[in-house]
Coordinates of C-alpha atoms and ligand atoms in Angstrom, one line a residue:
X9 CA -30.8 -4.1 -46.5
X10 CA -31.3 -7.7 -44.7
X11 CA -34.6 -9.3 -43.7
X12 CA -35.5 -9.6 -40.2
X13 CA -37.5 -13.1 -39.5
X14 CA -39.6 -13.3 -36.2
X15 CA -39.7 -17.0 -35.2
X16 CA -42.8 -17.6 -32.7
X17 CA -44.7 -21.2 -33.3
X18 CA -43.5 -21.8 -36.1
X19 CA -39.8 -23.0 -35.1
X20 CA -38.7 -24.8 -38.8
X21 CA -36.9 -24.3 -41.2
X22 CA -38.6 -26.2 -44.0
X23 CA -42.1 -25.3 -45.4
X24 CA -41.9 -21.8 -43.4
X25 CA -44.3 -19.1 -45.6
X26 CA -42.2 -16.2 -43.4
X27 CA -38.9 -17.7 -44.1
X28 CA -39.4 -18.5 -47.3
X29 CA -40.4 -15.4 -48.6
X30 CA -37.7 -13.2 -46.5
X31 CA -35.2 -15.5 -48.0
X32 CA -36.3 -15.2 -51.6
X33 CA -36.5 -11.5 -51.4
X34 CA -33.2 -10.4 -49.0
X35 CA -31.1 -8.6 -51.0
X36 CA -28.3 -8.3 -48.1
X37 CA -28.9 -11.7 -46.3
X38 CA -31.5 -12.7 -43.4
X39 CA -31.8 -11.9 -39.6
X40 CA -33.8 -14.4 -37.2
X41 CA -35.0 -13.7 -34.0
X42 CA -37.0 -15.2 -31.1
X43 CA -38.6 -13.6 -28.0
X44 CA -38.3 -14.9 -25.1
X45 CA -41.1 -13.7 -22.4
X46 CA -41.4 -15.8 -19.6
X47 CA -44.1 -13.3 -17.9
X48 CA -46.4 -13.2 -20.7
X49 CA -46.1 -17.4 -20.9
X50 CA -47.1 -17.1 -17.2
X51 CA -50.3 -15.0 -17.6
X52 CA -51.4 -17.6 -21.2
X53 CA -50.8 -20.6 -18.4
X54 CA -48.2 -21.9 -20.9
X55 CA -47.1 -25.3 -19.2
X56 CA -43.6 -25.6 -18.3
X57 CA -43.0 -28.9 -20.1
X58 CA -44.6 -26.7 -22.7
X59 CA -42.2 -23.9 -22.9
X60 CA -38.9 -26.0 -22.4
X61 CA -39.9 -28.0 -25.5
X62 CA -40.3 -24.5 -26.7
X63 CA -36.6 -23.7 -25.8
X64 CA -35.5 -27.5 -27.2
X65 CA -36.7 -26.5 -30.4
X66 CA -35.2 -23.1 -30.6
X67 CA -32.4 -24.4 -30.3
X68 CA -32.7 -27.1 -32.7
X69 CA -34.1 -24.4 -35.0
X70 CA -30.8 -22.2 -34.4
X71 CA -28.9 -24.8 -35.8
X72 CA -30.6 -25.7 -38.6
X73 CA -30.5 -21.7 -39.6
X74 CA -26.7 -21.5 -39.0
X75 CA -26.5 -23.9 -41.4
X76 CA -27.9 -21.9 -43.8
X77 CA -25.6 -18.8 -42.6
X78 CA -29.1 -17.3 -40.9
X79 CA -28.3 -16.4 -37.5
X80 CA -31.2 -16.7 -34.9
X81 CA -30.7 -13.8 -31.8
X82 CA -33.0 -14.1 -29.0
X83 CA -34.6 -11.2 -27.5
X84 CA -35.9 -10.9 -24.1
X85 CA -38.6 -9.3 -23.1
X86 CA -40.9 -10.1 -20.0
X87 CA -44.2 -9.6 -21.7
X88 CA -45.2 -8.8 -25.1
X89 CA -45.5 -4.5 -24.3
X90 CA -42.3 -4.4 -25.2
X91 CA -41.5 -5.9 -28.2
X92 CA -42.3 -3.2 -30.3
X93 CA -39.9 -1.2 -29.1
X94 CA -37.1 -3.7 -29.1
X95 CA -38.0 -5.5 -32.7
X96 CA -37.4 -2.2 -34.0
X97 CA -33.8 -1.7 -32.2
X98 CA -33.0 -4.5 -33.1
X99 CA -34.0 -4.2 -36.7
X100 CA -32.3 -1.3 -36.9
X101 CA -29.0 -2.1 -35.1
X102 CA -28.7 -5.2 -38.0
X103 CA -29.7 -3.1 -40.9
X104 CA -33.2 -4.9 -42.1
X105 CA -35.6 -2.9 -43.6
X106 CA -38.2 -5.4 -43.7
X107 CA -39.5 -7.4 -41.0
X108 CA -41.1 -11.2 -41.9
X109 CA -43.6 -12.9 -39.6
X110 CA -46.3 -15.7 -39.6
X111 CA -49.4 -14.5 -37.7
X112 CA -51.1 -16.2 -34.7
X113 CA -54.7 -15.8 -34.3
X114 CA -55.4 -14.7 -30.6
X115 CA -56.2 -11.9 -29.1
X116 CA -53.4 -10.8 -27.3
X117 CA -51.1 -12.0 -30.1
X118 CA -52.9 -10.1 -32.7
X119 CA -52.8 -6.7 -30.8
X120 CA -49.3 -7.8 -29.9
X121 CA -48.2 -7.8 -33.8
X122 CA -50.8 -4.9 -34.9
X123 CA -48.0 -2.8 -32.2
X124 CA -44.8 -4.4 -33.9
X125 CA -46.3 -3.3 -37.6
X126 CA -46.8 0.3 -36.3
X127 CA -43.9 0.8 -34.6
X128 CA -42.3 -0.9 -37.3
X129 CA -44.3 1.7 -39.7
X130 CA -42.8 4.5 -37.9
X131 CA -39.5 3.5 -38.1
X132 CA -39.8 2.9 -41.8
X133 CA -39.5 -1.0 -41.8
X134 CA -41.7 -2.6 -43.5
X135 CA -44.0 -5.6 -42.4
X136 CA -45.0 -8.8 -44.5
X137 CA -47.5 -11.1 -42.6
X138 CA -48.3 -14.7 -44.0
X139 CA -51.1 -17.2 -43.2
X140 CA -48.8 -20.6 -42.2
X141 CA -50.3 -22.0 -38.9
X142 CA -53.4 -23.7 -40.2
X143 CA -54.0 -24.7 -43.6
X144 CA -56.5 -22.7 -44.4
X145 CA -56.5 -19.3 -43.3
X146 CA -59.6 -18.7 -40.7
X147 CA -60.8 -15.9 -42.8
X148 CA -60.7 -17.6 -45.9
X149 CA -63.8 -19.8 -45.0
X150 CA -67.7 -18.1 -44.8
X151 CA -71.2 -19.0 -45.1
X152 CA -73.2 -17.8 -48.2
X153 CA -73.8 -14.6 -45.7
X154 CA -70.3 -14.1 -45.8
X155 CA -70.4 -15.2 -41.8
X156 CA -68.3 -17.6 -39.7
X157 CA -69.1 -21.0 -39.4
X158 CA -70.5 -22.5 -36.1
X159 CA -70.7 -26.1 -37.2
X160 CA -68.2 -28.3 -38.4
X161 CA -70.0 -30.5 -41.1
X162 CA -70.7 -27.4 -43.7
X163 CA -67.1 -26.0 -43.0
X164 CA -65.7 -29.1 -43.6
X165 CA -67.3 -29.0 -46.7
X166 CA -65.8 -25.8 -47.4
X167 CA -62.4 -26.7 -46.1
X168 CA -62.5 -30.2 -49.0
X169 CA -62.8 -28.2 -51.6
X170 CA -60.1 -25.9 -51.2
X171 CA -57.6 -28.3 -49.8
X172 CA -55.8 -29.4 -52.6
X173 CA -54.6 -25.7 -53.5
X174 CA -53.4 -24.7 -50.1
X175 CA -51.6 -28.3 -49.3
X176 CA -48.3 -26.4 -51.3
X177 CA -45.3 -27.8 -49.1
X178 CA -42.3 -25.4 -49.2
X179 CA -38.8 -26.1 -49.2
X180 CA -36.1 -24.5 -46.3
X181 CA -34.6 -21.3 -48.0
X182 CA -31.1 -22.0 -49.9
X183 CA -27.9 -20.9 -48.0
X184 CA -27.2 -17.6 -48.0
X185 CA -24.0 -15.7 -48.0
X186 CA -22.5 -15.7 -44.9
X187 CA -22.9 -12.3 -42.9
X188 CA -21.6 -11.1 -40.1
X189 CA -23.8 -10.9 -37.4
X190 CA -23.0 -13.6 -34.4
X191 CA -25.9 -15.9 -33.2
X192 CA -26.7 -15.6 -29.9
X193 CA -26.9 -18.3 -27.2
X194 CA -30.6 -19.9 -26.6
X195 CA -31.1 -20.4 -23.0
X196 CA -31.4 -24.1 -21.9
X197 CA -34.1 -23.3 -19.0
X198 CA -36.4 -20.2 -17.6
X199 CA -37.1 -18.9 -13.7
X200 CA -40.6 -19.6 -13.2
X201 CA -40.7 -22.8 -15.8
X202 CA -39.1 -26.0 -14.4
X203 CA -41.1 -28.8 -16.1
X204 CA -40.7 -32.0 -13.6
X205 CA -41.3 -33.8 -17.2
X206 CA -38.6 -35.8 -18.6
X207 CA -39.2 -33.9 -21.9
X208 CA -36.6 -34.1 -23.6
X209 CA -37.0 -38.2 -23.7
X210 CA -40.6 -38.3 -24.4
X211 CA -40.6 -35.5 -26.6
X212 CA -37.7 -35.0 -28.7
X213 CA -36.6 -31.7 -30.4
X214 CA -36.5 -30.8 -34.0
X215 CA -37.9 -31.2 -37.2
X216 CA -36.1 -34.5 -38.4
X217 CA -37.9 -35.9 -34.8
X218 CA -41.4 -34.6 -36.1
X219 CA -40.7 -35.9 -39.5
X220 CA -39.9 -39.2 -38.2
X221 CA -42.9 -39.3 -36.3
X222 CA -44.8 -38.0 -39.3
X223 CA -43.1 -41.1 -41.4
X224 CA -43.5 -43.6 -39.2
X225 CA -47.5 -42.7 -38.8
X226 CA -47.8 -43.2 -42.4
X227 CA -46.9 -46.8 -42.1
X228 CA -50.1 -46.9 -39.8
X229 CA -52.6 -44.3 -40.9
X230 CA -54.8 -46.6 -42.6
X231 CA -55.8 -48.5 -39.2
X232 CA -56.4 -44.7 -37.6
X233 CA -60.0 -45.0 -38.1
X234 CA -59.8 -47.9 -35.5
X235 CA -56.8 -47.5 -33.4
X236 CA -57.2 -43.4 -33.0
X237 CA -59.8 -44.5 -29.9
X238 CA -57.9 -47.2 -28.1
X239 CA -55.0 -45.6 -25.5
X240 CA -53.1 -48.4 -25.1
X241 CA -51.7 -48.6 -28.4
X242 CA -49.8 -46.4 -30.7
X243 CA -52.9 -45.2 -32.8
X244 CA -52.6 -41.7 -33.4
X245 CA -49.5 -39.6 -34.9
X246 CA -48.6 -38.3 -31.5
X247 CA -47.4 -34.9 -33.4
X248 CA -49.4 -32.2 -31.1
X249 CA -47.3 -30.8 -29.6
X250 CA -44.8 -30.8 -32.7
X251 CA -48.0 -28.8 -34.8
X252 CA -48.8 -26.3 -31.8
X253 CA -45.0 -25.2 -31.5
X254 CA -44.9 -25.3 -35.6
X255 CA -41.7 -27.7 -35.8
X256 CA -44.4 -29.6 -38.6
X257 CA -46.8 -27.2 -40.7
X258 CA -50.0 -28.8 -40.7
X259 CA -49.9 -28.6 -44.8
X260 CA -46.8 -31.3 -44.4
X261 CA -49.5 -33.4 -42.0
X262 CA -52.0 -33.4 -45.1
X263 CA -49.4 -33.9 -47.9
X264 CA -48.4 -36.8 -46.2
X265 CA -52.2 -38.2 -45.9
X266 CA -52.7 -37.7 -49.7
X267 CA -49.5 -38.9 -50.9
X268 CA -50.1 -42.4 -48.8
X269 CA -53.5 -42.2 -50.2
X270 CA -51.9 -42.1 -53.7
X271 CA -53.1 -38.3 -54.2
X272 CA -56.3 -37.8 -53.7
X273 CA -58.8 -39.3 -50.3
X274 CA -61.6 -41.6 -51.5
X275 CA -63.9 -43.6 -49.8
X276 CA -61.8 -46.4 -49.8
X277 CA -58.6 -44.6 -47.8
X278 CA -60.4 -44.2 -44.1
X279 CA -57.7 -44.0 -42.2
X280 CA -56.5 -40.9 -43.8
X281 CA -59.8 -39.4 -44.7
X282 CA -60.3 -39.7 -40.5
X283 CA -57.1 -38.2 -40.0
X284 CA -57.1 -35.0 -42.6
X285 CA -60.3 -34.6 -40.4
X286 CA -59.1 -33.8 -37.1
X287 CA -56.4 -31.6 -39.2
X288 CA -60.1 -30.0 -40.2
X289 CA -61.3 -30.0 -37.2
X290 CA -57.6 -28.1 -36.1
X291 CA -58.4 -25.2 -38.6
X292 CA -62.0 -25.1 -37.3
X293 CA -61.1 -24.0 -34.3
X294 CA -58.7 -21.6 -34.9
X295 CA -61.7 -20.2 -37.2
X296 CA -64.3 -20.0 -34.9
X297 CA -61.9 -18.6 -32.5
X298 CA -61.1 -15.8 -35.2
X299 CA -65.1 -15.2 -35.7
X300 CA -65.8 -14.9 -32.0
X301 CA -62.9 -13.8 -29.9
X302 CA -65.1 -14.0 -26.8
X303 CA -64.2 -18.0 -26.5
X304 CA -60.3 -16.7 -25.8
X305 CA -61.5 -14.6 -23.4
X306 CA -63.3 -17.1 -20.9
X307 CA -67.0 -16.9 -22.9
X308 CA -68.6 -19.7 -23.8
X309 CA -69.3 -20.0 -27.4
X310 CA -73.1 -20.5 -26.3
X311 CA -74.2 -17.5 -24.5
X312 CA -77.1 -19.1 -22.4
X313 CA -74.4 -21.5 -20.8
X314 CA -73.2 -18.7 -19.0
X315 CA -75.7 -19.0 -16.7
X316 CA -75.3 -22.5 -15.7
X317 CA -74.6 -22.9 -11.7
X318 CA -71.7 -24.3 -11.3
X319 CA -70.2 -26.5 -8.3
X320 CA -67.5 -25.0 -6.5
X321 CA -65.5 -27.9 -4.8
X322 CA -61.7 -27.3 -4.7
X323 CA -61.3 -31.3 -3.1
X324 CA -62.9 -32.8 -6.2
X325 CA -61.3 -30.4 -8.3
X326 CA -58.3 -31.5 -6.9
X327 CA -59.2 -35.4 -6.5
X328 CA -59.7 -35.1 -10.5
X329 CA -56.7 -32.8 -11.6
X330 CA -54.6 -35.5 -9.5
X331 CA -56.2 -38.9 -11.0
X332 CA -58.1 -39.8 -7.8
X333 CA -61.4 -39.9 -8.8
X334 CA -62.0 -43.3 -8.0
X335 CA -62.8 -43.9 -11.7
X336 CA -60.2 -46.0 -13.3
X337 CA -60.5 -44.7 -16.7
X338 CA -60.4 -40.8 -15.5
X339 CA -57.8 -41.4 -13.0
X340 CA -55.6 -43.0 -15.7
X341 CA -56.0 -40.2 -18.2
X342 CA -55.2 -37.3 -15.1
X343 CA -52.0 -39.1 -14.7
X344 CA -50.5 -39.5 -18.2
X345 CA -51.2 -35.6 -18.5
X346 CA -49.6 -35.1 -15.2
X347 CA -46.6 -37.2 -16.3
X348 CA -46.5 -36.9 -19.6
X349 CA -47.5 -33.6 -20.5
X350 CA -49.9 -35.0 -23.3
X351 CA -53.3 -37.0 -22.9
X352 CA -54.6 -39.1 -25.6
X353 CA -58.1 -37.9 -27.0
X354 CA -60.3 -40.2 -26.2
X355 CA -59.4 -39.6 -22.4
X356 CA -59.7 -36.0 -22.7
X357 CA -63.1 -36.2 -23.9
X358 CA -63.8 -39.1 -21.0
X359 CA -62.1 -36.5 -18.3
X360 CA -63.6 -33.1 -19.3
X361 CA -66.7 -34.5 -19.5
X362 CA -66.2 -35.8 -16.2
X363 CA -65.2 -33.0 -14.6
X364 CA -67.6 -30.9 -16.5
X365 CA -70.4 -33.1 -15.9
X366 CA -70.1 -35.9 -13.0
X367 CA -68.4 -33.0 -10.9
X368 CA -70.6 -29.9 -12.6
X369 CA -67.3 -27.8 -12.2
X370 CA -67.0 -25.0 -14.5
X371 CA -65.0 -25.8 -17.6
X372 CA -62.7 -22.8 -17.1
X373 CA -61.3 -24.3 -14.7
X374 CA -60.6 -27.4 -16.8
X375 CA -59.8 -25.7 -19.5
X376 CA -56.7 -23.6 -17.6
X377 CA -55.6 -27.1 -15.9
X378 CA -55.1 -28.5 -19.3
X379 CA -53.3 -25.6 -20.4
X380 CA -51.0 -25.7 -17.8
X381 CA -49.6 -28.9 -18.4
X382 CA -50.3 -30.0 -22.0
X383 CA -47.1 -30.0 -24.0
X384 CA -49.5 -29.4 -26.9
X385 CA -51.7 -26.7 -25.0
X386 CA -53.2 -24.3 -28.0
X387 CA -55.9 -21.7 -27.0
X388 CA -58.7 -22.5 -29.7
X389 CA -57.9 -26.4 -29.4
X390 CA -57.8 -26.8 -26.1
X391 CA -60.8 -24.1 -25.7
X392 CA -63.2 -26.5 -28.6
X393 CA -62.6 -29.2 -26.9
X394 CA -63.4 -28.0 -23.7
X395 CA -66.5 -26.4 -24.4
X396 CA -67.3 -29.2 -27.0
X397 CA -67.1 -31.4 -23.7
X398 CA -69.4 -28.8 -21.4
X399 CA -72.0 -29.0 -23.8
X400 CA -71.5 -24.9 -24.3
X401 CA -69.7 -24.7 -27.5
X402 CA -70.4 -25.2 -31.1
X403 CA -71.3 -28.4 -32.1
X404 CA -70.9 -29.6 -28.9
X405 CA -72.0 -32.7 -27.5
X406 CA -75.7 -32.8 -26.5
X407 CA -76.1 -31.9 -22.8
X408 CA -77.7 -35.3 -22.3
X409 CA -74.9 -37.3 -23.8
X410 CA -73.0 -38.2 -21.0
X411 CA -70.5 -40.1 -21.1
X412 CA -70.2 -43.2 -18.5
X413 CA -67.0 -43.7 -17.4
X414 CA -67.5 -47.3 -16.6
X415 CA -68.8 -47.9 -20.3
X416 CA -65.6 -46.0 -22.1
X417 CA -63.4 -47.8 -20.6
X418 CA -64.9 -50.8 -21.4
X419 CA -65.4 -49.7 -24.9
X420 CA -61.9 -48.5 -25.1
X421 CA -59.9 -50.0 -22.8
X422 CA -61.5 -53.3 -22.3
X423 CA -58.2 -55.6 -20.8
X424 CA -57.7 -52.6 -18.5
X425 CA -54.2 -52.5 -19.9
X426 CA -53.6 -48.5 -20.5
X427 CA -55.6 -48.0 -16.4
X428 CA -53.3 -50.7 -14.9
X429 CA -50.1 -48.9 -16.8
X430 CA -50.9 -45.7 -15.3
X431 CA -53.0 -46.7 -12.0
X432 CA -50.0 -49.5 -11.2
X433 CA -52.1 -50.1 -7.5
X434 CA -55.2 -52.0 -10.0
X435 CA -52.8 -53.8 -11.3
X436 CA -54.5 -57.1 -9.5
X437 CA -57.9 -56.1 -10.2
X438 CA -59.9 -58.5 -12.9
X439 CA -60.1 -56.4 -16.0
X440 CA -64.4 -56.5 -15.4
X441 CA -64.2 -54.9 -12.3
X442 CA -62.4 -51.9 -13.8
X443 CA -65.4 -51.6 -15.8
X444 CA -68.0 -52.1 -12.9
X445 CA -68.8 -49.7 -10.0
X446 CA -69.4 -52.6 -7.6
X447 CA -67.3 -55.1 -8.6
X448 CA -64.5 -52.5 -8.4
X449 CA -65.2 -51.7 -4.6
X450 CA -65.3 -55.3 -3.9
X451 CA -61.9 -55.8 -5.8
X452 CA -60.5 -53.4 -3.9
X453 CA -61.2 -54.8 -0.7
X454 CA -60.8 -58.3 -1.4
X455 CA -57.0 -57.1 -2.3
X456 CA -56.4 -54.9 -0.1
X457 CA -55.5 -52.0 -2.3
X458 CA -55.1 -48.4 -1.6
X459 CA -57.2 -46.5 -4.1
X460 CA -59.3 -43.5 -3.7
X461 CA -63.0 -44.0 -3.1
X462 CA -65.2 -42.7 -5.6
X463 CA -65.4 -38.8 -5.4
X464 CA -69.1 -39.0 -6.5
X465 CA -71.5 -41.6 -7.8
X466 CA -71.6 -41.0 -11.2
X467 CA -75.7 -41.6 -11.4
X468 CA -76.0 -39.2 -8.9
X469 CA -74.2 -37.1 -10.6
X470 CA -75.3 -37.4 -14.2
X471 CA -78.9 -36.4 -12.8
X472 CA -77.6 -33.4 -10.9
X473 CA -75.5 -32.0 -14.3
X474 CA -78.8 -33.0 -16.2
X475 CA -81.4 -31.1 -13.9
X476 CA -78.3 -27.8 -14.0
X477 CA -78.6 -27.9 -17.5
X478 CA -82.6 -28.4 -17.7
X479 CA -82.9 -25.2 -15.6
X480 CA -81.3 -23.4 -18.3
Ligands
FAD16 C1 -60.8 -31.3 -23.7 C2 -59.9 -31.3 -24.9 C3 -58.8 -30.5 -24.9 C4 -57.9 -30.5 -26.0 N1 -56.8 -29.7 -26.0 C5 -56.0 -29.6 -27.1 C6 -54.9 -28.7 -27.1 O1 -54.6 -27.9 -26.2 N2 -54.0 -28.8 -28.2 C7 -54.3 -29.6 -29.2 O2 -53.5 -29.6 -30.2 N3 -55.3 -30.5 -29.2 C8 -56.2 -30.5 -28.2 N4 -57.2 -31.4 -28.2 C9 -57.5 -32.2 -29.4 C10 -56.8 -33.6 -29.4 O3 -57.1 -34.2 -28.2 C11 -55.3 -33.6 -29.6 O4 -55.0 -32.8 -30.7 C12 -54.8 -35.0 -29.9 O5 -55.1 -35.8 -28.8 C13 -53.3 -35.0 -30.1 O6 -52.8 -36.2 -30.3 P1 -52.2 -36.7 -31.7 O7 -51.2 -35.7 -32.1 O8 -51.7 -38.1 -31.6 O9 -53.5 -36.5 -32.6 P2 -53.9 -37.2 -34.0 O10 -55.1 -38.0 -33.7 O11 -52.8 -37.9 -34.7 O12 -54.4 -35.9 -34.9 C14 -53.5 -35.2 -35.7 C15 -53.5 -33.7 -35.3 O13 -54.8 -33.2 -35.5 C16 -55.0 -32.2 -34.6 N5 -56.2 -32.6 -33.8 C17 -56.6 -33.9 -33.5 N6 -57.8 -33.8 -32.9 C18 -58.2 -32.6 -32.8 C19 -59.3 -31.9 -32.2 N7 -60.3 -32.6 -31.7 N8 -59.3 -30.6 -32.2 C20 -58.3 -29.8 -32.8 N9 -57.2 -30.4 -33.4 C21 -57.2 -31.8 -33.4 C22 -53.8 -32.1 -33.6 O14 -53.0 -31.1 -34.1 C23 -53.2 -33.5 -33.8 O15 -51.8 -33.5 -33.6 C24 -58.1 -31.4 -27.1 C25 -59.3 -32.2 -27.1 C26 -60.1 -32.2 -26.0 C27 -61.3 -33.1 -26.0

């Protein structure tokens, strides 16, 4: 009997827990396959540069494999209900008696793959699941009450000491004997996902292109610490969207950290101790997500935030989502995510703050904007960091601490040079006045440039998000 292999994000051939193990144990050879389902992407508000990097790597993916005599089939299926039913066929029509998968973590996924192993039980295949997204498992992780975390600092804690056994970096599975089952053709494109993105140039496909970016990060990780904060330089890997469509496992992320660190992170190796962090932080997420599925489901993590009044304004929801704000350093961050399909951290925090505060909108509606256009969008990352923002998640930001948008970009931005890359009209203004409310309007008119006036003054508005939040 062969192994079936479901790809889903995990698209690589090398350090692949599902692969790996199908590989070692197929006595006849292994089967891959990946589903294509454009209507369930729809419903998740996958973003279109999103899901043809998804197709890139696929492909990418399919070649790697045939080099290994593995053939990758695709299978289409509009949502997810019918999966079951097809995996099985499909299974069936190729002669695997086992099928090999790595699990995702939310909801509908989860029920999703708790259908597939039934149906899959029926039909007498059998089902191996492996841990391989984070590199922890979410479960793996409790407080002395055998509970979930809710704060970061005592799971990180947690999380150190079990690093070093889980950091194991797999190879790709040896060739196999060459069987006789044709690969199948991965679509270039699909109806209802045109990505105006030029993705393929900014993000390249393919494990060797996340491995160079991986590499050449390495070179620099020791300055992360200062450069992660600062968008108009090159200070953070830039792998994202590489981790949330699995072309890198998150275990070759940290390997990489300790072996530039010469093994193990002390005191001395910031940069990587900083980094291996956010990979923490990456894990967290997924983890709380796990322990309260309500966050996937459009709950804040902190119940009492539900009953916070929110502002319902479609024109300043629309002012931000297009980077006319009238604030420099959100209007820049807006853009890069509208042209780019990624957004650097730092502006992320400044813009979903902004929106969540300045603006008072609702964070959902944040949330889903992100989603739809990150290249990187992840449920429980994009959902922490959201409600981290809002002030209605765990450990999030105190309600209080709002962020001034003048201030962060003079902190972090101070020559203006990342606003005047991606707002090309300031490109006149002094660098101060980017950083000043008046001295900005008076720029503008002095030089007769066309940019949006402000959307709201952002005093004014700090009070009003304050007094929503006092009233709680
Ligand atoms: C409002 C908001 C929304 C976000 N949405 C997403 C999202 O949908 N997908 C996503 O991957 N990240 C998200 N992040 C986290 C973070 O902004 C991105 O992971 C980071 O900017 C990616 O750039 P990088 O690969 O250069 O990161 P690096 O700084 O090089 O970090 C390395 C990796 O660690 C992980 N990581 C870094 N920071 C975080 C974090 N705060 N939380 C979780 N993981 C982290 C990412 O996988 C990242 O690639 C969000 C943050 C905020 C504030």
């Amino acid at each position: 009997m062969k192994n079936l292999v479901w790809f889903r994000r995990d698209l690589r051939a090398q350090d692949n827990r599902a692969l790996f193990e199908a590989a070692q144990t197929a006595q006849d050879g292994v089967v891959a396959v990946y589903a294509v389902t454009p209507q369930q992407w729809m419903q998740h508000d996958d973003a279109a540069c999103k899901v043809q990097f998804w197709l890139a790597n696929v492909q990418s993916l399919s070649q790697s494999l045939a080099k290994l005599n593995i053939p990758l089939l695709i299978l289409k299926s509009d949502t997810f209900a019918e999966l079951p039913k097809k995996l099985v066929a499909l299974a069936k029509k190729h002669q695997c008696g086992s099928l090999f998968f790595n699990r995702e973590y939310e909801v509908n996924e989860v029920l999703r793959d708790d259908q597939v192993a039934r149906a899959c039980d029926t039909a007498g295949i059998s089902v191996q699941r492996f841990h391989d997204r984070v590199i922890i498992p979410p479960r793996e992780i409790s407080t002395k009450e055998g509970r979930f975390y809710g704060v970061f600092t005592p799971y990180r804690k947690v999380w150190d000491t079990k690093l070093m056994e889980h950091v194991i970096v797999l190879p790709a599975p040896k060739k196999q004997k060459s069987i006789d089952v044709p690969a199948s053709t991965v679509p270039t494109s699909v109806k209802g996902f045109k990505s105006p993105k030029d993705i393929d140039a900014l993000w390249p496909a393919g494990e060797k292109e996340a491995q160079r970016r991986l590499i050449a990060f390495a070179d620099h990780i020791a300055e992360y610490s200062t450069g992660r904060d600062l968008p108009a330089i090159d200070g953070t890997s830039r792998l994202s969207g590489y981790l949330a469509a699995g072309v890198i496992s998150p275990r070759q992320c940290a390997a990489m950290a300790l072996e530039a660190s010469g093994g193990t992170i002390n005191e001395q190796d910031e940069g990587a101790r900083v980094w291996v962090s956010e990979l923490a932080w990456r894990d967290f997420y997924t983890h709380v997500m796990v322990g309260s599925p309500r966050v996937s489901m459009h709950r804040p993590f902190k119940s009492k935030t539900e009953a916070i009044n929110w502002r319902d304004d479609q024109g300043d929801l629309e002012a931000w989502q297009q980077g006319r704000t009238g604030y420099p350093i959100v209007d820049a961050g807006m853009r890069q995510l509208n042209q780019t399909g990624w957004m650097h951290n730092r502006l992320r925090m400044v813009t979903a703050m902004f929106l969540t505060k300045h603006l008072l909108i609702d964070w959902r509606l944040g949330e889903r904007y992100f989603m739809e256009n990150l290249i990187d969008g992840d449920l429980a990352a994009n959902n922490g960091g959201w409600q981290w923002s809002a002030s209605t998640g765990t450990d999030s930001v105190p309600y209080f601490r709002i962020f001034n948008p003048f201030s962060q970009s003079k902190r972090f931005d101070t020559e203006g040079e990342f606003i005047k890359k991606m707002c090309p009209e300031l490109k006149e203004v002094p660098a101060k006045a980017l950083h000043d409310g008046a001295k900005l309007t008076k720029a503008i008119a002095d030089l007769e440039v066309e940019y949006p006036p402000y959307v709201v003054d952002y005093k004014e508005g700090r009070e009003r998000a304050l007094a929503a939040f006092k009233a709680l």
